[in-house]
mmCIF file of C-alpha atoms in Angstrom:
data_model
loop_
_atom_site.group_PDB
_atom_site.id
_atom_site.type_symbol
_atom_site.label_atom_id
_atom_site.label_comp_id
_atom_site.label_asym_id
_atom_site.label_seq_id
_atom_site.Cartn_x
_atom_site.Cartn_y
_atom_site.Cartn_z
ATOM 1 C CA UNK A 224 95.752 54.392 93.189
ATOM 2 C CA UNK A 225 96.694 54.007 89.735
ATOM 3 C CA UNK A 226 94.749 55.576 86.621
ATOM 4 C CA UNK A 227 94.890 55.114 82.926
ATOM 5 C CA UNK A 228 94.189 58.493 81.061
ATOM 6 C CA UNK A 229 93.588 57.828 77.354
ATOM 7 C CA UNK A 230 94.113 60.920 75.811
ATOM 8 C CA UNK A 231 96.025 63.718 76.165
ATOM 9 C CA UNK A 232 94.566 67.015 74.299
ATOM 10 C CA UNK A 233 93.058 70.086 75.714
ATOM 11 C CA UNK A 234 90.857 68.653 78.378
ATOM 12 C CA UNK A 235 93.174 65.658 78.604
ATOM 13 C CA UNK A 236 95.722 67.510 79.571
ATOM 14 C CA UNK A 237 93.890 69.256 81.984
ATOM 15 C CA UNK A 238 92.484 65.939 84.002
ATOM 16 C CA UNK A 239 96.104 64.434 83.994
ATOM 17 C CA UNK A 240 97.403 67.653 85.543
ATOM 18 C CA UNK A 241 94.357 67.308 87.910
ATOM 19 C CA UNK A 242 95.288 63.804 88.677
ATOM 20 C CA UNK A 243 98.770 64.002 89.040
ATOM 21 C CA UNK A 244 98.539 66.352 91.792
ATOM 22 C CA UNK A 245 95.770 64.100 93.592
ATOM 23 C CA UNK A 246 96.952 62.534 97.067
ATOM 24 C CA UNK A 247 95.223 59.287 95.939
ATOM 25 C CA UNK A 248 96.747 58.910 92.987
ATOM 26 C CA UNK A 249 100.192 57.394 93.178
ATOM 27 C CA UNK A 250 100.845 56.655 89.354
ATOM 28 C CA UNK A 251 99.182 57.985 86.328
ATOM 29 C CA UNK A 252 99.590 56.307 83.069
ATOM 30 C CA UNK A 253 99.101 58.589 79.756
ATOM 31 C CA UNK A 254 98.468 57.355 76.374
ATOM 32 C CA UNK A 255 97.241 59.300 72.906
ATOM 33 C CA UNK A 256 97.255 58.083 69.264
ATOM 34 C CA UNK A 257 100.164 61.302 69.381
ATOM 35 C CA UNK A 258 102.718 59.315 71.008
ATOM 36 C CA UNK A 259 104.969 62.285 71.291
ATOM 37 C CA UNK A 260 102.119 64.399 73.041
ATOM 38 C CA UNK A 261 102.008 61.612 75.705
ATOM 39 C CA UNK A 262 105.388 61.637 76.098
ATOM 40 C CA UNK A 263 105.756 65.427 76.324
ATOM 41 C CA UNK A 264 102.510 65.575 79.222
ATOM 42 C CA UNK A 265 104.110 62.412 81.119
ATOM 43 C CA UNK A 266 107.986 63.990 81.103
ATOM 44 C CA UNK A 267 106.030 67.128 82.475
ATOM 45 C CA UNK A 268 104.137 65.454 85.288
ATOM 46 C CA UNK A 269 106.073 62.498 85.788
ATOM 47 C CA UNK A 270 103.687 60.150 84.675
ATOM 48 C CA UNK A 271 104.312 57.024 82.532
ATOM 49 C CA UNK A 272 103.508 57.460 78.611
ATOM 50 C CA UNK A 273 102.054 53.856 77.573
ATOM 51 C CA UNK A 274 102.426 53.294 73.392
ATOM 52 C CA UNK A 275 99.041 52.930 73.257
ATOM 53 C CA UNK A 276 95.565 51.912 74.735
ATOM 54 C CA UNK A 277 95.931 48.604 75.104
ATOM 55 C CA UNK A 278 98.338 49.238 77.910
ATOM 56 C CA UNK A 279 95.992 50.845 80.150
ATOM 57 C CA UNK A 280 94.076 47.857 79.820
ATOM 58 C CA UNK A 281 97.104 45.431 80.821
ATOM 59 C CA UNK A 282 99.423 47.402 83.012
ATOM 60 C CA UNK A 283 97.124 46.396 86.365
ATOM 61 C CA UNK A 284 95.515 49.913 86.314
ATOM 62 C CA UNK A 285 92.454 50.914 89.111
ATOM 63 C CA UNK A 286 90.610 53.063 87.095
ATOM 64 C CA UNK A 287 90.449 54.479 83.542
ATOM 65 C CA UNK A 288 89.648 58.229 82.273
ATOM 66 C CA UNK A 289 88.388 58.731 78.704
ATOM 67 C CA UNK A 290 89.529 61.890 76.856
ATOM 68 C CA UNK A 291 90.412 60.926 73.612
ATOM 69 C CA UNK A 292 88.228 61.634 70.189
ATOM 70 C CA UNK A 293 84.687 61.129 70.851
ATOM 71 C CA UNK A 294 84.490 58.691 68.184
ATOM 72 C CA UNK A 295 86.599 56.497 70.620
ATOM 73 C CA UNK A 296 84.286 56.820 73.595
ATOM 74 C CA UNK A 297 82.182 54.092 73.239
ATOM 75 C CA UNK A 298 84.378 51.303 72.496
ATOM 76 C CA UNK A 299 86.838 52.589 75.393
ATOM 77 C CA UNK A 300 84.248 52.500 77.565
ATOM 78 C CA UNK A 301 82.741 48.900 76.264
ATOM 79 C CA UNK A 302 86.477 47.894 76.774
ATOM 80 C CA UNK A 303 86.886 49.144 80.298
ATOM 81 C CA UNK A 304 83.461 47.459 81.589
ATOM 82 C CA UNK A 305 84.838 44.142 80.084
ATOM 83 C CA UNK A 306 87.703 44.638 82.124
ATOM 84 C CA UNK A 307 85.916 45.130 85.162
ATOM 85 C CA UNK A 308 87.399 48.993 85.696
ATOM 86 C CA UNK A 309 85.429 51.857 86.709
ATOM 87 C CA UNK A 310 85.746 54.967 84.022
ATOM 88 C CA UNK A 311 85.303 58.448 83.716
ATOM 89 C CA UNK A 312 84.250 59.542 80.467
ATOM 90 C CA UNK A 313 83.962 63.209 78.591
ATOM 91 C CA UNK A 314 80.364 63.496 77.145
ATOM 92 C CA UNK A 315 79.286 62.501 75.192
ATOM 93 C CA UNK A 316 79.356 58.692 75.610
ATOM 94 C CA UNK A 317 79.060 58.017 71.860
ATOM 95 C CA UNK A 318 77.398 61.119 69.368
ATOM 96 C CA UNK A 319 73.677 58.678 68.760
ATOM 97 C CA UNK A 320 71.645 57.313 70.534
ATOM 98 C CA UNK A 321 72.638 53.249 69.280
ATOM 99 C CA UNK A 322 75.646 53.825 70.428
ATOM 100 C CA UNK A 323 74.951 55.881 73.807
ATOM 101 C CA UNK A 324 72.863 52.914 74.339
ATOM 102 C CA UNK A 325 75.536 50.323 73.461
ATOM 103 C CA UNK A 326 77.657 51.450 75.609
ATOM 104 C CA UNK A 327 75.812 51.673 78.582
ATOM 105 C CA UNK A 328 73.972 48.046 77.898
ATOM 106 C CA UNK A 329 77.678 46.852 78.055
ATOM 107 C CA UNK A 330 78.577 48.692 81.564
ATOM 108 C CA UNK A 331 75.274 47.397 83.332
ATOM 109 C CA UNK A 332 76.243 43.833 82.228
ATOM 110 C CA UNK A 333 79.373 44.010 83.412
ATOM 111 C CA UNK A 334 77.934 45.761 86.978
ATOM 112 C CA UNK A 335 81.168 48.395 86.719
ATOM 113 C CA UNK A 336 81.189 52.334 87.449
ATOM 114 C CA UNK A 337 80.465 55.007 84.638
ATOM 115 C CA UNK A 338 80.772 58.601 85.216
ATOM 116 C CA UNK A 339 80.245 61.055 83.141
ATOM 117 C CA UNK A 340 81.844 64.638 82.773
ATOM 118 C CA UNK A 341 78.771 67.166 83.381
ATOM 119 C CA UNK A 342 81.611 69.336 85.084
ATOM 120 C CA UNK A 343 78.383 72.165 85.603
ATOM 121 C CA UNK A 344 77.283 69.519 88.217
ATOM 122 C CA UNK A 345 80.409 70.530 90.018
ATOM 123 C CA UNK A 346 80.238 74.694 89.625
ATOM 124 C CA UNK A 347 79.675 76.832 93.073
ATOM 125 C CA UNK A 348 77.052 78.805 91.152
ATOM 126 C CA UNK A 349 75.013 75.685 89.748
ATOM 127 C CA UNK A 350 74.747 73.919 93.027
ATOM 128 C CA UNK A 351 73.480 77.320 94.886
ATOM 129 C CA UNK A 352 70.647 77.416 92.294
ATOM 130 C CA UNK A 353 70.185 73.449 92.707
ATOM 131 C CA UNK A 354 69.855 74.544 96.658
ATOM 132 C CA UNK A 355 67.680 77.414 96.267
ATOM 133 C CA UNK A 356 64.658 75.518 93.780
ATOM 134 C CA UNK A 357 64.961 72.291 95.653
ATOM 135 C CA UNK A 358 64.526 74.277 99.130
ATOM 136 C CA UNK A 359 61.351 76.172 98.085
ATOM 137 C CA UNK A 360 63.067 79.350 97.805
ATOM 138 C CA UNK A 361 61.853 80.364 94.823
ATOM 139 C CA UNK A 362 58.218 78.975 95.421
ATOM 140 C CA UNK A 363 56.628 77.501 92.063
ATOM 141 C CA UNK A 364 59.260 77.776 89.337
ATOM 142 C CA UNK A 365 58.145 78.975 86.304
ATOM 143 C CA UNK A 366 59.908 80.005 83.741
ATOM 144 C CA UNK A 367 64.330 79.299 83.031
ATOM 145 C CA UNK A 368 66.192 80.697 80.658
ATOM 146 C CA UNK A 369 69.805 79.125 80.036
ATOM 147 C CA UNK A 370 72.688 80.484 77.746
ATOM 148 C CA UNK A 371 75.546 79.052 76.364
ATOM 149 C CA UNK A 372 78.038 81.218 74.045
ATOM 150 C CA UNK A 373 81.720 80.291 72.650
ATOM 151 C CA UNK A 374 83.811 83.183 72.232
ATOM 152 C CA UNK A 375 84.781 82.043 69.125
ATOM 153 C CA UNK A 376 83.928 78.879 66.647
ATOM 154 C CA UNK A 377 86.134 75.471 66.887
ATOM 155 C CA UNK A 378 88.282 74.141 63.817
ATOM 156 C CA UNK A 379 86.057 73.405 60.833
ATOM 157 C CA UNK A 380 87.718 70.333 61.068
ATOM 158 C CA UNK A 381 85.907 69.779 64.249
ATOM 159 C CA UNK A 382 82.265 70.189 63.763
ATOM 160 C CA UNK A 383 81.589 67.432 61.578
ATOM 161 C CA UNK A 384 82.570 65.312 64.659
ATOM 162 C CA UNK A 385 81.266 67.532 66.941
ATOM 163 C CA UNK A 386 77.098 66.012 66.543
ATOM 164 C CA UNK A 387 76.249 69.682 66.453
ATOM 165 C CA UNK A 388 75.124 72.799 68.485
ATOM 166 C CA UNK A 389 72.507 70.805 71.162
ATOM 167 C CA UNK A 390 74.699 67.625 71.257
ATOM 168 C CA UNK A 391 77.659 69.294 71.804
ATOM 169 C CA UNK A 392 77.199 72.700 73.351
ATOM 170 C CA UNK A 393 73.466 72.765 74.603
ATOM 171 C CA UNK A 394 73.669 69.172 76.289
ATOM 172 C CA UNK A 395 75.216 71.169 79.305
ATOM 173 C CA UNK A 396 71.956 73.955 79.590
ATOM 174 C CA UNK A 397 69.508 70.597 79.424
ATOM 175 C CA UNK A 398 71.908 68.205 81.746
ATOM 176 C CA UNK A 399 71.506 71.368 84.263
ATOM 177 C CA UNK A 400 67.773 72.049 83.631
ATOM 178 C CA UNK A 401 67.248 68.484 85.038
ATOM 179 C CA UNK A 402 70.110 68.536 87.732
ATOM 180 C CA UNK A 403 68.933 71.918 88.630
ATOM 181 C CA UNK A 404 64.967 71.550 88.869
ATOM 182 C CA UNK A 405 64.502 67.790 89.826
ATOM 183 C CA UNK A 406 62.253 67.546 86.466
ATOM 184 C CA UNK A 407 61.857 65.915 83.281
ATOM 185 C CA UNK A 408 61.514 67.590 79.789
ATOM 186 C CA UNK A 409 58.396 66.442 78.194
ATOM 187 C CA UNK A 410 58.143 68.693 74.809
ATOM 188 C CA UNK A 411 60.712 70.696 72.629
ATOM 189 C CA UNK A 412 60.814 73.285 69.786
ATOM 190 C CA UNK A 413 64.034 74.205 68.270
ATOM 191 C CA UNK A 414 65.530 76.247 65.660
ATOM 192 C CA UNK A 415 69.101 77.511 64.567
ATOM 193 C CA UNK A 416 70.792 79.553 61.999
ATOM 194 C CA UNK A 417 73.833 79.121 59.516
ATOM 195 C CA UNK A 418 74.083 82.286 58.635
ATOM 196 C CA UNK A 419 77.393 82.972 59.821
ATOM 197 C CA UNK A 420 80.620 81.501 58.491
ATOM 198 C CA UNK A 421 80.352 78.628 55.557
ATOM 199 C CA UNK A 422 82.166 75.856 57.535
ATOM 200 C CA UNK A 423 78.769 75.694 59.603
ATOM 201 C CA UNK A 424 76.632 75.291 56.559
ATOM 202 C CA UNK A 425 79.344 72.840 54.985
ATOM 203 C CA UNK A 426 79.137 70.647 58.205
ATOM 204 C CA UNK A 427 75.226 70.369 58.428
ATOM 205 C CA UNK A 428 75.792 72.251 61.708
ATOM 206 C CA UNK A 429 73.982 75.985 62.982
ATOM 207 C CA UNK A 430 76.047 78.398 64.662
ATOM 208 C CA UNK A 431 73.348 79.733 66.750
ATOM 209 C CA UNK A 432 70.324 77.958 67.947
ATOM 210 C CA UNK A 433 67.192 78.514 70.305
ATOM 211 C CA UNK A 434 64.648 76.002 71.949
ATOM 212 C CA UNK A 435 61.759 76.387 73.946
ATOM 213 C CA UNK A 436 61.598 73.683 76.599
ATOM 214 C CA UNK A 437 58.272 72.338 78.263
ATOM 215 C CA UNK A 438 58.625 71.035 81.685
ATOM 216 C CA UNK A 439 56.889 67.843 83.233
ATOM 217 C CA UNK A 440 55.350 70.212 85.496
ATOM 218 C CA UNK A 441 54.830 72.927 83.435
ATOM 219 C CA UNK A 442 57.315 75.433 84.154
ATOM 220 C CA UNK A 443 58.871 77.027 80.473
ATOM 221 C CA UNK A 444 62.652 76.904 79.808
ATOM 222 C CA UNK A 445 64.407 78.556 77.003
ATOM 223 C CA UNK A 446 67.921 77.466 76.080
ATOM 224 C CA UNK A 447 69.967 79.362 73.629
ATOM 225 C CA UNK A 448 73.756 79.323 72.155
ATOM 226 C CA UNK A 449 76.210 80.455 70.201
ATOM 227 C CA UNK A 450 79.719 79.619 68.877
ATOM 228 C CA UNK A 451 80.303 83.473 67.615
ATOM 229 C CA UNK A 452 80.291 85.938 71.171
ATOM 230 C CA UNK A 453 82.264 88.012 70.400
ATOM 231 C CA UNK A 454 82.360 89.380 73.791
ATOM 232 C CA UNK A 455 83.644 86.614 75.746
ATOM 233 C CA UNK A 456 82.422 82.897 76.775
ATOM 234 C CA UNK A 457 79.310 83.319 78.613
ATOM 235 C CA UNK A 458 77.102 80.553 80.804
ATOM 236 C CA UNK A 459 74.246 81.530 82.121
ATOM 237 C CA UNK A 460 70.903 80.773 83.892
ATOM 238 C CA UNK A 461 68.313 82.238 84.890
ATOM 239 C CA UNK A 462 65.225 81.052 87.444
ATOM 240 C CA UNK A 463 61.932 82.734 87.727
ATOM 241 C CA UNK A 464 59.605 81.417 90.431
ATOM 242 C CA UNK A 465 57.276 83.175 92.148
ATOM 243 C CA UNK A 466 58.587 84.308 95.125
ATOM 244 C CA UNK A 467 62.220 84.979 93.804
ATOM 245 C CA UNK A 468 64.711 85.144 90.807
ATOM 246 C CA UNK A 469 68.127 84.107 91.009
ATOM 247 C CA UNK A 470 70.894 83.847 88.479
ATOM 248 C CA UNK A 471 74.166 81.776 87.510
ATOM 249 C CA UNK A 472 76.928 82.993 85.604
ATOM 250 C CA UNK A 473 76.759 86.612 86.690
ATOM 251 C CA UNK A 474 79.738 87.769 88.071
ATOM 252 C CA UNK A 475 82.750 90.857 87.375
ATOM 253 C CA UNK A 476 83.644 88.665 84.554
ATOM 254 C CA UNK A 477 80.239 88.027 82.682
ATOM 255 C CA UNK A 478 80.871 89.216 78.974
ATOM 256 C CA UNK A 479 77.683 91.767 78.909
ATOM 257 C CA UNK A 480 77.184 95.373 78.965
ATOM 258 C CA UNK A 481 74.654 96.959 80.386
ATOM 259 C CA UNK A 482 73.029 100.342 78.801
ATOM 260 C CA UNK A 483 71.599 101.941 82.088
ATOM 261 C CA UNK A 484 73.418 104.855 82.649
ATOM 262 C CA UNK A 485 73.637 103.498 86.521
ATOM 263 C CA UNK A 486 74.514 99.654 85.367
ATOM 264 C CA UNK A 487 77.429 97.771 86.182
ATOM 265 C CA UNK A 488 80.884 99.032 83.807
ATOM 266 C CA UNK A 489 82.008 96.069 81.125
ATOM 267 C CA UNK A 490 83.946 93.020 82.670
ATOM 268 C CA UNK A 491 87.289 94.148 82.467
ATOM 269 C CA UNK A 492 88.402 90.892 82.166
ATOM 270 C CA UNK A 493 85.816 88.774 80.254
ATOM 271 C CA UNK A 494 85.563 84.532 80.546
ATOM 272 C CA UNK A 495 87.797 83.328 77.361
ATOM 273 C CA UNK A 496 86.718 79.768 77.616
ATOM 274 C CA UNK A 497 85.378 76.534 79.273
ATOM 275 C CA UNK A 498 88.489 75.516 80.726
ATOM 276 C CA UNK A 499 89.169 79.316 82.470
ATOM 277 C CA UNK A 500 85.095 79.547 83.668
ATOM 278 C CA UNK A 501 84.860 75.883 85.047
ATOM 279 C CA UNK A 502 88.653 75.054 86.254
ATOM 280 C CA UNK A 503 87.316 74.700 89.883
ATOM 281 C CA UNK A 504 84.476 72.409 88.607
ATOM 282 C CA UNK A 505 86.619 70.245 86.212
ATOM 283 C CA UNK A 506 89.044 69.484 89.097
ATOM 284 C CA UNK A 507 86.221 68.562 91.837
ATOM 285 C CA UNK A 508 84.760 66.193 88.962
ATOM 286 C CA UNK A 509 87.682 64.515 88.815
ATOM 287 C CA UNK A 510 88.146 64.692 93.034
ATOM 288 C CA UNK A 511 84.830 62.849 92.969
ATOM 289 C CA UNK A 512 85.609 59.676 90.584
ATOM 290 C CA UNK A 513 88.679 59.300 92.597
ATOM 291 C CA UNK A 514 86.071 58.715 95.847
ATOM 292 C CA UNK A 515 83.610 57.054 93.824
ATOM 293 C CA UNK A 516 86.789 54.243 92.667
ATOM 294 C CA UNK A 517 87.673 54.030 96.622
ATOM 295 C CA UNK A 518 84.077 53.496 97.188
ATOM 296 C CA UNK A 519 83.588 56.758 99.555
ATOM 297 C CA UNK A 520 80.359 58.286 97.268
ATOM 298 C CA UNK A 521 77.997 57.123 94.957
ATOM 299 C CA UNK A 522 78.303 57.842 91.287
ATOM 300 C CA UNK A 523 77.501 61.641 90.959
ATOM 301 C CA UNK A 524 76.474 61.437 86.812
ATOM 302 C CA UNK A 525 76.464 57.875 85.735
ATOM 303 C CA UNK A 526 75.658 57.405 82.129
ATOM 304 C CA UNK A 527 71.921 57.621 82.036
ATOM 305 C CA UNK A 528 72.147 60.958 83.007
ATOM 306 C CA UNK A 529 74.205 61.420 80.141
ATOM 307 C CA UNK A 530 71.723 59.359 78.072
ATOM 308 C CA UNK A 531 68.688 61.636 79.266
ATOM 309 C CA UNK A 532 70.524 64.795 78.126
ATOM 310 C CA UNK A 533 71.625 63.879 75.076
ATOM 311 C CA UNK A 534 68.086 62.809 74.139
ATOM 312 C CA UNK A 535 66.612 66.003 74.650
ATOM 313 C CA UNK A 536 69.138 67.214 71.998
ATOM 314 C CA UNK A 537 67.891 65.021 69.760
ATOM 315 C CA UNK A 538 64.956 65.680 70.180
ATOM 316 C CA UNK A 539 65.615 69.364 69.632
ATOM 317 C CA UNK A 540 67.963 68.729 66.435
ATOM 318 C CA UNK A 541 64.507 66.844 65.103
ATOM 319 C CA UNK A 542 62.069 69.565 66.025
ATOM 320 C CA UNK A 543 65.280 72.000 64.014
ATOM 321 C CA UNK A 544 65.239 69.370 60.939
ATOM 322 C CA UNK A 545 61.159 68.939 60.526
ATOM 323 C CA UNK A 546 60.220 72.636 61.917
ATOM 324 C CA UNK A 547 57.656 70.723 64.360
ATOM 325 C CA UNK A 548 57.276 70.644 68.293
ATOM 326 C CA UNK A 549 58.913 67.271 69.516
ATOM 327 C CA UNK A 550 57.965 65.300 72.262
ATOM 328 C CA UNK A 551 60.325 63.319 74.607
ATOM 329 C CA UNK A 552 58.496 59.958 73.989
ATOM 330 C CA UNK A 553 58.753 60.300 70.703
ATOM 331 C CA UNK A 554 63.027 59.707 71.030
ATOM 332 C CA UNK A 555 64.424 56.194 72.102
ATOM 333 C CA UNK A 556 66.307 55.222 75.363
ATOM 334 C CA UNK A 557 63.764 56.843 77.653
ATOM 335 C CA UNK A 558 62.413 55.225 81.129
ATOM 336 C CA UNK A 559 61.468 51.864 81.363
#
């Protein structure tokens, strides 16, 4: 098999390396508006650096993976569909809805693949809890509680293209509160705070925000995050049914103390980042798209899933703006 990578930063990087070692993948073609980053990552994994996009496009490629800015998204994606190639895509698919919606009116025209990288789909701990509420385990699930916190903030640079807190960081906690629970979010109200550095203010961004989620049948979720733990990167959730509890995310690493004098000592060695906490998860993503281009699975996130997340962070980003309960309905793109 032979796969175009279009991008080659952090995460880039990290899928190429992925792919490279892949015993499907026979040649790997890099590309990234850095031409001497691409050539650096395809001298490393012996890959082929292409100049620029447009290669992966005419080089006779099988498949295409999206990691470059997310302003790019959209149009790669529009591009692959129109040449008939299936394509794996970082979230967000474009950072609004008009374009989210673009994008995917252009892949169901064209009738190609679109995956999308929820990598928590793919986490051990995620699928467990998946298990466990879908086999009645828990009994009627009421109440979930879901945390996201970033060691530290990006660039300042970054957040203005970032789309903020809930489209950037919180789209995870609601992709999994649907992936985890089988339902639909019906009702949101948000808030956040700026009161920590300036860039956050400067960018029309929060660096900490909370939302209180109202389930189709229902159940109560909170979601919260942060880009300024101090303690480490920490993912969490939390189900409360009533016959059981269970959590995700709580392990020897988990960046939280506790203050019983009989509770578990510190982490000694506290989650850093997304990339250290979800390597396992960001490799069997990839694993899958390779199956889903040889036709051995069915999509396992195509973009509507991406669509349905990203509208419940709008809708929380309006219920921050207007200080008002939102309901789903009220944002486009929903169910036909």
């Amino acid at each position: 098999m032979r796969i175009g990578l279009i991008g080659t930063g952090r995460i880039g990087t990290f899928h190429a390396t992925a792919l490279s070692r892949h015993r499907e993948v026979g040649s790997l073609i890099v590309t990234d508006a850095d031409g001497a980053r691409a050539h650096e990552l395809a001298d490393r994994l012996g890959a082929t650096a292409a100049p620029t996009p447009d290669e992966i496009f005419t080089w006779g490629v099988d498949a295409v993976v999206i990691t470059a800015a997310t302003a790019a998204h959209a149009e790669l994606i529009g591009r692959a569909a129109r040449s008939g190639l299936p394509v794996f895509c970082e979230k967000p698919i474009a950072l609004d809805l008009p374009g989210t919606l673009a994008a995917l009116t252009e892949v169901d025209a064209a009738g190609t693949v679109l995956q999308l990288g929820f990598q928590r789909r793919f986490d051990a701990g995620y699928a467990a809890a998946r298990e466990a509420v879908r086999s009645g385990r828990l009994g009627r699930l009421h109440t979930i509680r879901a945390n996201t916190s970033d060691q530290s903030p990006p660039s300042a640079a970054y957040l203005p293209l970032s789309g903020g807190l809930y489209r950037d960081c919180l789209v995870h906690d609601f992709d999994m509160l649907r992936w985890v629970t089988g339902r639909e979010v019906t009702e949101v109200y948000a808030t956040g705070s700026d009161a920590g550095p300036a860039m956050f203010r400067e960018a029309h961004d929060v660096d900490t925000a909370a939302a209180v989620l109202t389930l189709d049948d229902g159940a109560l979720a909170t979601a919260t995050a942060t880009r300024m733990n101090g303690a480490g990167y920490d993912v969490r959730m939390e189900l409360a049914g009533e016959l059981d509890q269970i959590g995700v995310g709580l392990d020897d690493r988990t960046p939280i103390a506790s203050t019983e004098p009989a509770g578990p000592p510190p982490a000694d060695k506290p989650w850093t980042g997304f990339l250290e906490r979800f390597g396992p998860a960001y490799e069997a993503e990839l694993a899958a798209f390779v199956e889903v281009v040889r036709g051995e699975r069915t999509n396992p996130c195509d973009g509507r899933e991406a669509l349905h997340a990203l509208r419940i962070a709008e809708a929380c980003e309006l219920s921050r703006l207007e200080h008002r309960p939102v309901q789903l309905a009220e944002i486009p793109g929903g169910r036909d």
